[in-house]
mmCIF file of C-alpha atoms in Angstrom:
data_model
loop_
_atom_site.group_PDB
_atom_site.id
_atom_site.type_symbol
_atom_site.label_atom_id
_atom_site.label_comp_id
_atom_site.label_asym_id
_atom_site.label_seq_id
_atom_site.Cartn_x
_atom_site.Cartn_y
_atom_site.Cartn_z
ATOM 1 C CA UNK A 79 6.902 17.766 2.349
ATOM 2 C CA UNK A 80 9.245 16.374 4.891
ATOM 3 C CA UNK A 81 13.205 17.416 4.277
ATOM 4 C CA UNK A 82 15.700 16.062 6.474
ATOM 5 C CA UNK A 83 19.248 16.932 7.506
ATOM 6 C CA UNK A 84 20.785 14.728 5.057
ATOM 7 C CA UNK A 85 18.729 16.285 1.827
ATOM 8 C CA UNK A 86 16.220 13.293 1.970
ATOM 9 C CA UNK A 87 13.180 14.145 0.873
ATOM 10 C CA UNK A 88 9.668 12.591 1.588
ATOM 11 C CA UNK A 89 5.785 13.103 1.535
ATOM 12 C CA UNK A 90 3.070 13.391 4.164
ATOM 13 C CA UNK A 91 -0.248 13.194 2.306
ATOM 14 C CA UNK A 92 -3.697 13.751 3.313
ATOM 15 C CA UNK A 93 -5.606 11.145 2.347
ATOM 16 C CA UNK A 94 -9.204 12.439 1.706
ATOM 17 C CA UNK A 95 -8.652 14.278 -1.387
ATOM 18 C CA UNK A 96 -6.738 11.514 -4.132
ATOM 19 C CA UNK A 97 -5.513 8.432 -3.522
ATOM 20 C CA UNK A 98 -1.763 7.255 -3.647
ATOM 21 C CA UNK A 99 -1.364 6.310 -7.088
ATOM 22 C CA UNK A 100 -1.932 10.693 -7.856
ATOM 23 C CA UNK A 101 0.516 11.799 -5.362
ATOM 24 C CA UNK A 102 3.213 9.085 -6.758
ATOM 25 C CA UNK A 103 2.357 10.699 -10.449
ATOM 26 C CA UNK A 104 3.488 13.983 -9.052
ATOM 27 C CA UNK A 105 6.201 13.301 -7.846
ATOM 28 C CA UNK A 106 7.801 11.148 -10.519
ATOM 29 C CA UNK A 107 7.271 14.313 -12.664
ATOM 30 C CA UNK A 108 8.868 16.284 -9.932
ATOM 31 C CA UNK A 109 12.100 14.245 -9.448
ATOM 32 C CA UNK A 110 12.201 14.047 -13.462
ATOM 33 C CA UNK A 111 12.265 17.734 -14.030
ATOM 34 C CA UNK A 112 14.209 18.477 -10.868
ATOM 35 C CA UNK A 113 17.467 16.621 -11.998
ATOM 36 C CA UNK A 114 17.036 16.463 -15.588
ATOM 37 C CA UNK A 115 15.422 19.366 -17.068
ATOM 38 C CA UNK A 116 16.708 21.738 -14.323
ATOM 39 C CA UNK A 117 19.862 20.071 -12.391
ATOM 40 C CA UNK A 118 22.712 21.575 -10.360
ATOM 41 C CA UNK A 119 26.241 22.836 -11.391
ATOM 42 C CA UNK A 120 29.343 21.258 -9.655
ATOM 43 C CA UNK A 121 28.682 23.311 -6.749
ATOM 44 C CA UNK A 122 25.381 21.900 -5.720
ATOM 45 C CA UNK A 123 23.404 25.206 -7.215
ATOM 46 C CA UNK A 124 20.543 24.671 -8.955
ATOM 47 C CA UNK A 125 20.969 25.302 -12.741
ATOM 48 C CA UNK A 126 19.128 28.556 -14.484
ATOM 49 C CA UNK A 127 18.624 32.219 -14.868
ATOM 50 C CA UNK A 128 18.580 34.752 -12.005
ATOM 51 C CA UNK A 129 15.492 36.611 -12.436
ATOM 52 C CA UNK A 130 15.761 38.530 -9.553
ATOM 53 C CA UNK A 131 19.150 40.698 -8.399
ATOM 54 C CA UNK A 132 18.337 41.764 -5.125
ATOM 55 C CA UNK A 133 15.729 39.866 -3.014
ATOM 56 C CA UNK A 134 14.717 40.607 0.657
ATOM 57 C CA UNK A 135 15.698 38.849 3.391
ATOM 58 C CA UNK A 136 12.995 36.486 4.673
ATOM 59 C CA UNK A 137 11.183 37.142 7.522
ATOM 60 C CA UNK A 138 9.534 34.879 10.005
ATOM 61 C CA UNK A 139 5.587 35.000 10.144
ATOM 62 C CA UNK A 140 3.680 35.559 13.397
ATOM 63 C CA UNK A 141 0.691 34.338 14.610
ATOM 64 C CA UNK A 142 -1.968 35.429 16.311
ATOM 65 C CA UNK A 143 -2.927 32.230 18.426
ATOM 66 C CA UNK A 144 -6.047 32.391 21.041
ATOM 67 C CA UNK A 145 -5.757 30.514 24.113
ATOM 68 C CA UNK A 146 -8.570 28.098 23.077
ATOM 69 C CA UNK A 147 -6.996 27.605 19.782
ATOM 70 C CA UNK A 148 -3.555 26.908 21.848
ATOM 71 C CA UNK A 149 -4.658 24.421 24.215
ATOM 72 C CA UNK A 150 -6.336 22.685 20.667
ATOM 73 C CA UNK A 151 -3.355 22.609 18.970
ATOM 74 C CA UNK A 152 -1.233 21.318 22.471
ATOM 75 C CA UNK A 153 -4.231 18.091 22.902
ATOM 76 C CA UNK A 154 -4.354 17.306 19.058
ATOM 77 C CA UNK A 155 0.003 17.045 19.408
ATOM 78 C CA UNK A 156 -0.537 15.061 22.498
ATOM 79 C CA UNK A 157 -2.867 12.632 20.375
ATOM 80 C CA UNK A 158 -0.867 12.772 17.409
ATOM 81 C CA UNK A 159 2.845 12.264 19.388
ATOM 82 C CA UNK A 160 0.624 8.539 21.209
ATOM 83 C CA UNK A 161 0.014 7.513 17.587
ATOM 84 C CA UNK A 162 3.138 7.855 15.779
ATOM 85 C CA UNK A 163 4.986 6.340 19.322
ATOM 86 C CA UNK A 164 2.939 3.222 18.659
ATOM 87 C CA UNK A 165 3.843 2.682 15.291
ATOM 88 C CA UNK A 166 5.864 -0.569 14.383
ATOM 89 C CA UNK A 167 7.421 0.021 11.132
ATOM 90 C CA UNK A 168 9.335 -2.605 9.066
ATOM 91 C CA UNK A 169 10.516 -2.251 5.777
ATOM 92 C CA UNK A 170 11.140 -5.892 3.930
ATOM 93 C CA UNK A 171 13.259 -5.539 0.634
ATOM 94 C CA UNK A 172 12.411 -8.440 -1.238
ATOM 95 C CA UNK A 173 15.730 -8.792 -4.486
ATOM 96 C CA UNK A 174 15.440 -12.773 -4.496
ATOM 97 C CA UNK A 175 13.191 -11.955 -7.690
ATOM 98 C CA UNK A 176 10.544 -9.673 -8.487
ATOM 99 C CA UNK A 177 7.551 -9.999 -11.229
ATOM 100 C CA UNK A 178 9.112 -11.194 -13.894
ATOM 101 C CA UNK A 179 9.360 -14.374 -12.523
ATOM 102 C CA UNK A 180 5.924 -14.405 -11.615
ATOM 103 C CA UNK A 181 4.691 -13.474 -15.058
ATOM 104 C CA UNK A 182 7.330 -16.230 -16.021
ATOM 105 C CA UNK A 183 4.832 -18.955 -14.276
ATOM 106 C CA UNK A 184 1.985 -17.205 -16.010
ATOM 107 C CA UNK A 185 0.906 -15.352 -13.010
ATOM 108 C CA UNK A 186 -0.667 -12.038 -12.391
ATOM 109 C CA UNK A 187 2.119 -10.894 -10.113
ATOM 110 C CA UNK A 188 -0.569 -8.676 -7.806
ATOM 111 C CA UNK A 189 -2.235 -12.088 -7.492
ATOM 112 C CA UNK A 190 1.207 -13.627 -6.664
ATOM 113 C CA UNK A 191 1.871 -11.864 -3.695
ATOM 114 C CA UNK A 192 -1.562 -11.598 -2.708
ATOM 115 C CA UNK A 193 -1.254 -15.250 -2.313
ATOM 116 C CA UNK A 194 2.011 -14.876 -0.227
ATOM 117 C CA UNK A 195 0.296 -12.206 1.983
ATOM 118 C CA UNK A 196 -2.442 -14.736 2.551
ATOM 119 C CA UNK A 197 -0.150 -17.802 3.672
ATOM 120 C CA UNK A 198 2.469 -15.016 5.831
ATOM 121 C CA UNK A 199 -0.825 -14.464 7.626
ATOM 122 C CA UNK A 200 -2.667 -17.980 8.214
ATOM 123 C CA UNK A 201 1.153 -19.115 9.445
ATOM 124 C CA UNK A 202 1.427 -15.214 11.481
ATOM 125 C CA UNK A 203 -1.460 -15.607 13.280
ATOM 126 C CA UNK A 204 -3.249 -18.821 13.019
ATOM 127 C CA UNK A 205 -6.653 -18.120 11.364
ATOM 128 C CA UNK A 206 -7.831 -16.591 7.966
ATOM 129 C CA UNK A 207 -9.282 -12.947 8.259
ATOM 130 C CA UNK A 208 -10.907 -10.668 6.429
ATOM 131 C CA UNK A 209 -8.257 -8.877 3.876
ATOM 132 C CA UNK A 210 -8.685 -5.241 2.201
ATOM 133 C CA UNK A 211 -7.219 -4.659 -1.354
ATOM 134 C CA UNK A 212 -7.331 -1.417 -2.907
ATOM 135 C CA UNK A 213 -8.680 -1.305 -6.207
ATOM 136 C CA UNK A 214 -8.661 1.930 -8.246
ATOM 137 C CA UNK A 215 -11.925 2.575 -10.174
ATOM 138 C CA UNK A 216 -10.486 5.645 -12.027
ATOM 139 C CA UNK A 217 -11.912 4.371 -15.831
ATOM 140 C CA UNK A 218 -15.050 6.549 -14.436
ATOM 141 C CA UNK A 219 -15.028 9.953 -13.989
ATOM 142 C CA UNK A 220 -14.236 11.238 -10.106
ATOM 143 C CA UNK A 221 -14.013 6.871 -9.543
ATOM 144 C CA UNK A 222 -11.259 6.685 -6.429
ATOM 145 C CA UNK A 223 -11.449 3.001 -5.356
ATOM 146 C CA UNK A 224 -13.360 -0.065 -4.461
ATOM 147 C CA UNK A 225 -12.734 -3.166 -2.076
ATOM 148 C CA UNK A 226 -10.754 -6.579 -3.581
ATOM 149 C CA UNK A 227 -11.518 -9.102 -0.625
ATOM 150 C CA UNK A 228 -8.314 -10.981 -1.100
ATOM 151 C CA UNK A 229 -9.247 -13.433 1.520
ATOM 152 C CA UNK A 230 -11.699 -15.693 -0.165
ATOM 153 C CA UNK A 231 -12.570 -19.557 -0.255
ATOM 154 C CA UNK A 232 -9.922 -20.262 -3.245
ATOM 155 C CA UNK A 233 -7.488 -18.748 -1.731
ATOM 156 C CA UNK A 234 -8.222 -20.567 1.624
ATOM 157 C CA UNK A 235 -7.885 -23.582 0.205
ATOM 158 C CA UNK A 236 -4.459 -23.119 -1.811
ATOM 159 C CA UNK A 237 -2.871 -22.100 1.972
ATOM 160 C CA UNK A 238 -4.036 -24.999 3.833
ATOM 161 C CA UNK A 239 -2.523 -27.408 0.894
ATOM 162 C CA UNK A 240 0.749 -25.367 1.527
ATOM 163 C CA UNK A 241 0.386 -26.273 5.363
ATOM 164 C CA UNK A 242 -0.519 -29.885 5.123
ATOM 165 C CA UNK A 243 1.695 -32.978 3.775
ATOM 166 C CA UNK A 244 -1.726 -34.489 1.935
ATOM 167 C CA UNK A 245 -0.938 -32.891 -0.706
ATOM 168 C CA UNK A 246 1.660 -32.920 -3.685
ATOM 169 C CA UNK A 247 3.123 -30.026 -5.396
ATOM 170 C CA UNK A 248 1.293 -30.627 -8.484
ATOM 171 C CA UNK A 249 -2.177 -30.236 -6.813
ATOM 172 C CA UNK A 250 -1.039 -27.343 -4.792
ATOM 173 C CA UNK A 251 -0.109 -25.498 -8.038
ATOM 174 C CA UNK A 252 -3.481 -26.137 -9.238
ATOM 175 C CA UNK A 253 -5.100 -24.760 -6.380
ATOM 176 C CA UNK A 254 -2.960 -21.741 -6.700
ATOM 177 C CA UNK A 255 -3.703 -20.928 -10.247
ATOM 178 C CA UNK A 256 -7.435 -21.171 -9.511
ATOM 179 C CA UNK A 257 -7.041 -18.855 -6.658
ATOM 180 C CA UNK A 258 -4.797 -15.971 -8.325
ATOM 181 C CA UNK A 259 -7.585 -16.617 -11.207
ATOM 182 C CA UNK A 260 -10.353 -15.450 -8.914
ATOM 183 C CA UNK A 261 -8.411 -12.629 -7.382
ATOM 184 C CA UNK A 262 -7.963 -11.433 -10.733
ATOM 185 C CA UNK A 263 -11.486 -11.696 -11.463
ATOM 186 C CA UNK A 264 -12.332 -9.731 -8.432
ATOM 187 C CA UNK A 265 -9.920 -7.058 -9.063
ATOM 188 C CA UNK A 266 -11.277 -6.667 -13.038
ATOM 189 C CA UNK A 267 -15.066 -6.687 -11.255
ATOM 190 C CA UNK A 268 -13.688 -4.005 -8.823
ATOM 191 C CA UNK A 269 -12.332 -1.890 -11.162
ATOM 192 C CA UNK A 270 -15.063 -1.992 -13.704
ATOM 193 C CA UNK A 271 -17.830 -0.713 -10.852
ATOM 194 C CA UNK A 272 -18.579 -4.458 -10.032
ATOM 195 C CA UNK A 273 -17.210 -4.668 -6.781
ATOM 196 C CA UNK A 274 -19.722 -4.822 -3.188
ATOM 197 C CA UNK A 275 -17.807 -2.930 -0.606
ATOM 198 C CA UNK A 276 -18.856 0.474 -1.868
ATOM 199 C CA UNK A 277 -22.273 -0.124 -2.873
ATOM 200 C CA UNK A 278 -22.648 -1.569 0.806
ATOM 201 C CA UNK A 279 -21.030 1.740 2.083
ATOM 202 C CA UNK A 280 -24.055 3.506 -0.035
ATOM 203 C CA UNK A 281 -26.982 1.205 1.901
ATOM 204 C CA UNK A 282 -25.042 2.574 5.023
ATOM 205 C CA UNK A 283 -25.153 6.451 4.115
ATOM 206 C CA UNK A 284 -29.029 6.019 3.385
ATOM 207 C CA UNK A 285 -29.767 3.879 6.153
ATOM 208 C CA UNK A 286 -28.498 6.867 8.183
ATOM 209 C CA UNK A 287 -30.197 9.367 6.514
ATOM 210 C CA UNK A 288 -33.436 7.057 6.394
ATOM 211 C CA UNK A 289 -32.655 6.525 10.353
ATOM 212 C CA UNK A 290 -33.329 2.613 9.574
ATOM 213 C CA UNK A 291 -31.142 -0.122 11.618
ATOM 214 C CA UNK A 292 -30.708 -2.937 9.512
ATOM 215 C CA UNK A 293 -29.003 -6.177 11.304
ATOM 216 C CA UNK A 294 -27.492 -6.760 7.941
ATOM 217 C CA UNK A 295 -25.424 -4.030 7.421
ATOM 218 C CA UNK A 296 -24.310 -3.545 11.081
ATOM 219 C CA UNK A 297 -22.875 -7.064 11.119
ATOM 220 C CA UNK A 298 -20.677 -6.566 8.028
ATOM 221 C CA UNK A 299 -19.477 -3.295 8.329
ATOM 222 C CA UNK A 300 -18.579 -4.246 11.944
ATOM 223 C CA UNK A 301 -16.095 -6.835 10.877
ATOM 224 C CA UNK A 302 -12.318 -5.641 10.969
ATOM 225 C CA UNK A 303 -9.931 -5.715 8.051
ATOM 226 C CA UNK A 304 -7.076 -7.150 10.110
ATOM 227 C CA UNK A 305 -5.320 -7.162 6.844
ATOM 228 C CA UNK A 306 -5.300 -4.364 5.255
ATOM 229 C CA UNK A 307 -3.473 -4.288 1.988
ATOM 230 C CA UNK A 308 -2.634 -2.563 -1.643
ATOM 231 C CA UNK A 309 -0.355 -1.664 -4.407
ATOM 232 C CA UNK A 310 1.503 1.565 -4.516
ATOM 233 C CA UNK A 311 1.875 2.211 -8.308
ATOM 234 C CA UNK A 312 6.119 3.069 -9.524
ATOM 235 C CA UNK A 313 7.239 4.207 -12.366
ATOM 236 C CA UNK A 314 3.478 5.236 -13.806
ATOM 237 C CA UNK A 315 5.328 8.070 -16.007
ATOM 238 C CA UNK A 316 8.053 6.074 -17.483
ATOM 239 C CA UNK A 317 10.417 8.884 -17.433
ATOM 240 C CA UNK A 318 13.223 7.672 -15.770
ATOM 241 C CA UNK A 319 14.629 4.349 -16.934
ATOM 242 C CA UNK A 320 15.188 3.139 -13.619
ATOM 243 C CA UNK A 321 17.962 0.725 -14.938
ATOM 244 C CA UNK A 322 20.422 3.568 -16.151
ATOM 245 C CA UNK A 323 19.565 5.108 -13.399
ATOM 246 C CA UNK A 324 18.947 2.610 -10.203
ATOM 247 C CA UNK A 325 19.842 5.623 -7.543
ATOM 248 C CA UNK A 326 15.928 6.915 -8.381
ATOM 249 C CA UNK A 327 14.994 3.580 -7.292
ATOM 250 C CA UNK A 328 12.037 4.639 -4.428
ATOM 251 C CA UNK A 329 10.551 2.038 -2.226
ATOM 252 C CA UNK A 330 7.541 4.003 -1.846
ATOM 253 C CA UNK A 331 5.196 4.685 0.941
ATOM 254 C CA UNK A 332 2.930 2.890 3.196
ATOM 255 C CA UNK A 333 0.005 3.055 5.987
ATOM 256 C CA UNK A 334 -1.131 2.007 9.521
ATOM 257 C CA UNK A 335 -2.860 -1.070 10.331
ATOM 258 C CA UNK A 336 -6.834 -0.353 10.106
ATOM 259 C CA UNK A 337 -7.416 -2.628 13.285
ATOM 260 C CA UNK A 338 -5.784 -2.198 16.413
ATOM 261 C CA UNK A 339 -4.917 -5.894 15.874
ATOM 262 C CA UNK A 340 -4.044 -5.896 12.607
ATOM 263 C CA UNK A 341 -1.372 -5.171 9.749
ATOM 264 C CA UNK A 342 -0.894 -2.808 6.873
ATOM 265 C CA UNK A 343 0.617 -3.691 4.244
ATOM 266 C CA UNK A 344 1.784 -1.592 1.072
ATOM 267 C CA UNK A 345 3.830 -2.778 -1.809
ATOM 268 C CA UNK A 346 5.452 -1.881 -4.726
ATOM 269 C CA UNK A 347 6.567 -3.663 -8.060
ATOM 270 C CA UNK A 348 10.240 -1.710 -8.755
ATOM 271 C CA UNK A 349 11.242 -3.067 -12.404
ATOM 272 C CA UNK A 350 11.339 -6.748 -12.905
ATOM 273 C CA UNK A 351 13.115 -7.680 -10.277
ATOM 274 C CA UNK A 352 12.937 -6.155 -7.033
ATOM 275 C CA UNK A 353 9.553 -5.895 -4.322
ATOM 276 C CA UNK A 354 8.847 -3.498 -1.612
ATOM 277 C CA UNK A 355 6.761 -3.890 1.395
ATOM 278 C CA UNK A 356 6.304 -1.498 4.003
ATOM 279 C CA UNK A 357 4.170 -3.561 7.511
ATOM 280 C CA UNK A 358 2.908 -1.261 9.739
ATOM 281 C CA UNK A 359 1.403 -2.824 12.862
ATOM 282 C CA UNK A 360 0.568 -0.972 16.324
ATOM 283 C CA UNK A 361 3.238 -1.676 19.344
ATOM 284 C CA UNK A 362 0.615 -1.717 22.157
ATOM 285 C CA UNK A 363 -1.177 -5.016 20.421
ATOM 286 C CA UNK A 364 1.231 -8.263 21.857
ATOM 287 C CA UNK A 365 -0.280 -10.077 18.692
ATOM 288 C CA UNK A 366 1.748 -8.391 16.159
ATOM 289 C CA UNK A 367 4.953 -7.533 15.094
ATOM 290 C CA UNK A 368 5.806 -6.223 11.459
ATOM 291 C CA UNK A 369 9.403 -7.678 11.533
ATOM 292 C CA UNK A 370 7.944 -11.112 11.779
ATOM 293 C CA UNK A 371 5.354 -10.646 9.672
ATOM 294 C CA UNK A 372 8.018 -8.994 7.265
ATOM 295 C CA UNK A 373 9.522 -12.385 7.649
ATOM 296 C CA UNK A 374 6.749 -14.279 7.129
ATOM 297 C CA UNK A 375 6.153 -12.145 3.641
ATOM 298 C CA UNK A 376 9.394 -13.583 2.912
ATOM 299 C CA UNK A 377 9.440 -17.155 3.331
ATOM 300 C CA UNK A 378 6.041 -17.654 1.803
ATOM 301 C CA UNK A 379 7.451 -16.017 -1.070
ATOM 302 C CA UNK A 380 10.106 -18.541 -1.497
ATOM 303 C CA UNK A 381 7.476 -21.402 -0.801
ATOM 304 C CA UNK A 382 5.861 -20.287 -3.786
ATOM 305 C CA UNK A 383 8.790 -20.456 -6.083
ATOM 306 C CA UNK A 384 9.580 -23.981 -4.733
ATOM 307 C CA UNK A 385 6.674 -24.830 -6.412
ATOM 308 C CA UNK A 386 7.507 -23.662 -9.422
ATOM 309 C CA UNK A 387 11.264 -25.017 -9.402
#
């Protein structure tokens, strides 16, 4: 738990045991009970009983440190310090609409701006890569997630109709449907233990164990997710009706890039109107920059409602 000066508050979560969508249902319950079942007077004291009278004063812990364990800690800051300095961090607040108007063109609105992602990248960069989607599996018992390749030939095809004057607005709405149709396809065979990604990940463990190369499998888990992508879940507890009370709004959190080349890209669904993404990139790579690629989010947004105008 990060607190800053102002009495901002944020998370820094380790990743290996639960996956975002568990942390963000703590801490909607937190927030809920922290101003509304608990609260603060006039003063800024928090509400309640004082159990204790007299407390002691706190005292600071010390630590026994070892050299060894010193000169760890000083090469693991050094590491950490290089990582977070080459962070490029933009944060694109997209209120032009939100889902609703997707849902209003009878579109999964994950598929919608899965769509978007995949145009901001062919016009980013060029070229069509390989694209990660998270995809919880949690309807089985210890399930955490599974791969939606979002980056597929349907897809491909909508965003080179969007790029080329061949075509009219008609068939480019066709092609879209029939894209956001397979995305959600993949994402219901993803969820439902249907999805390739982990079962590949499996062959890898074993081949390992087995001590077997297989050409196969070092080709395709060798390929970089240059796009690396997924939903953060808001509002999963419906506690707070976030239009009463907008100041709880939360734009939620996001990741680094996967590839040193690459972006990451988080975002969340706030009501029916408003879109967060958070585009991490890496400074050192002269290919990317998360501002521009925030941009990029944002016109091919807008191209998409054109076509539905």
């Amino acid at each position: 738990m990060i607190v800053t000066k102002n009495g901002r508050v944020g998370l820094n979560v380790e990743h290996s045991w639960a996956d975002a969508p568990v942390t963000g249902h703590m801490w909607e319950n937190v927030i809920y009970h922290e101003y509304f079942t608990y609260g603060y007077d006039e003063s800024g004291h928090s509400r309640g009983q004082v159990r204790f009278e007299e407390l002691p004063n706190p005292s600071r812990l010390k630590w026994e440190i070892s050299s060894e364990l010193e000169e760890t800690i000083k090469s693991s800051l050094i590491v950490a310090e290089k990582l977070l300095k080459d962070v490029d961090l933009h944060i694109y607040v997209h209120d032009i609409f939100g889902k609703r108007f997707s849902k209003k063109c009878k579109c999964s609105p994950d598929a919608f701006v899965q769509m978007a992602l995949q145009l901001a990248y062919y016009k980013d960069m060029g070229r069509f890569n390989l694209t990660y989607e998270a995809s919880m599996t949690r309807l089985f018992r210890e399930g955490r997630t599974e791969t939606v390749r979002s980056c597929s030939i349907e897809s491909r095809e909508w965003v080179l109709s969007m790029c080329s004057e061949n075509f009219t607005n008609a068939e480019r709405i066709k092609l879209f449907r029939k894209a956001c149709d397979y995305h959600v396809q993949q994402y219901r065979d993803a969820m439902t233990g249907k999805g390739v990604d982990r079962h590949l990940f499996t062959l890898y463990v074993v081949s390992k164990y087995l001590e077997i190369e297989t050409p196969f499998l070092k080709e395709i888990l060798s390929e970089p997710w240059r796009l690396s992508t997924s939903q953060t879940p808001s509002n999963q507890t419906n506690l707070i009706d976030l239009n009463k009370f907008p100041e709880f709004i939360s734009c939620g959190g996001g990741f680094g890039p996967v590839a040193d080349d690459g972006y990451g890209v988080s975002y969340v669904f706030t009501g029916e109107d408003l879109l967060f993404f958070h585009v991490s990139s890496k400074k050192s790579c002269e290919l990317t920059n998360s501002t521009r690629f925030g941009e990029a989010i944002k016109q091919s947004l807008l191209a998409i409602k054109q076509l539905f105008e």
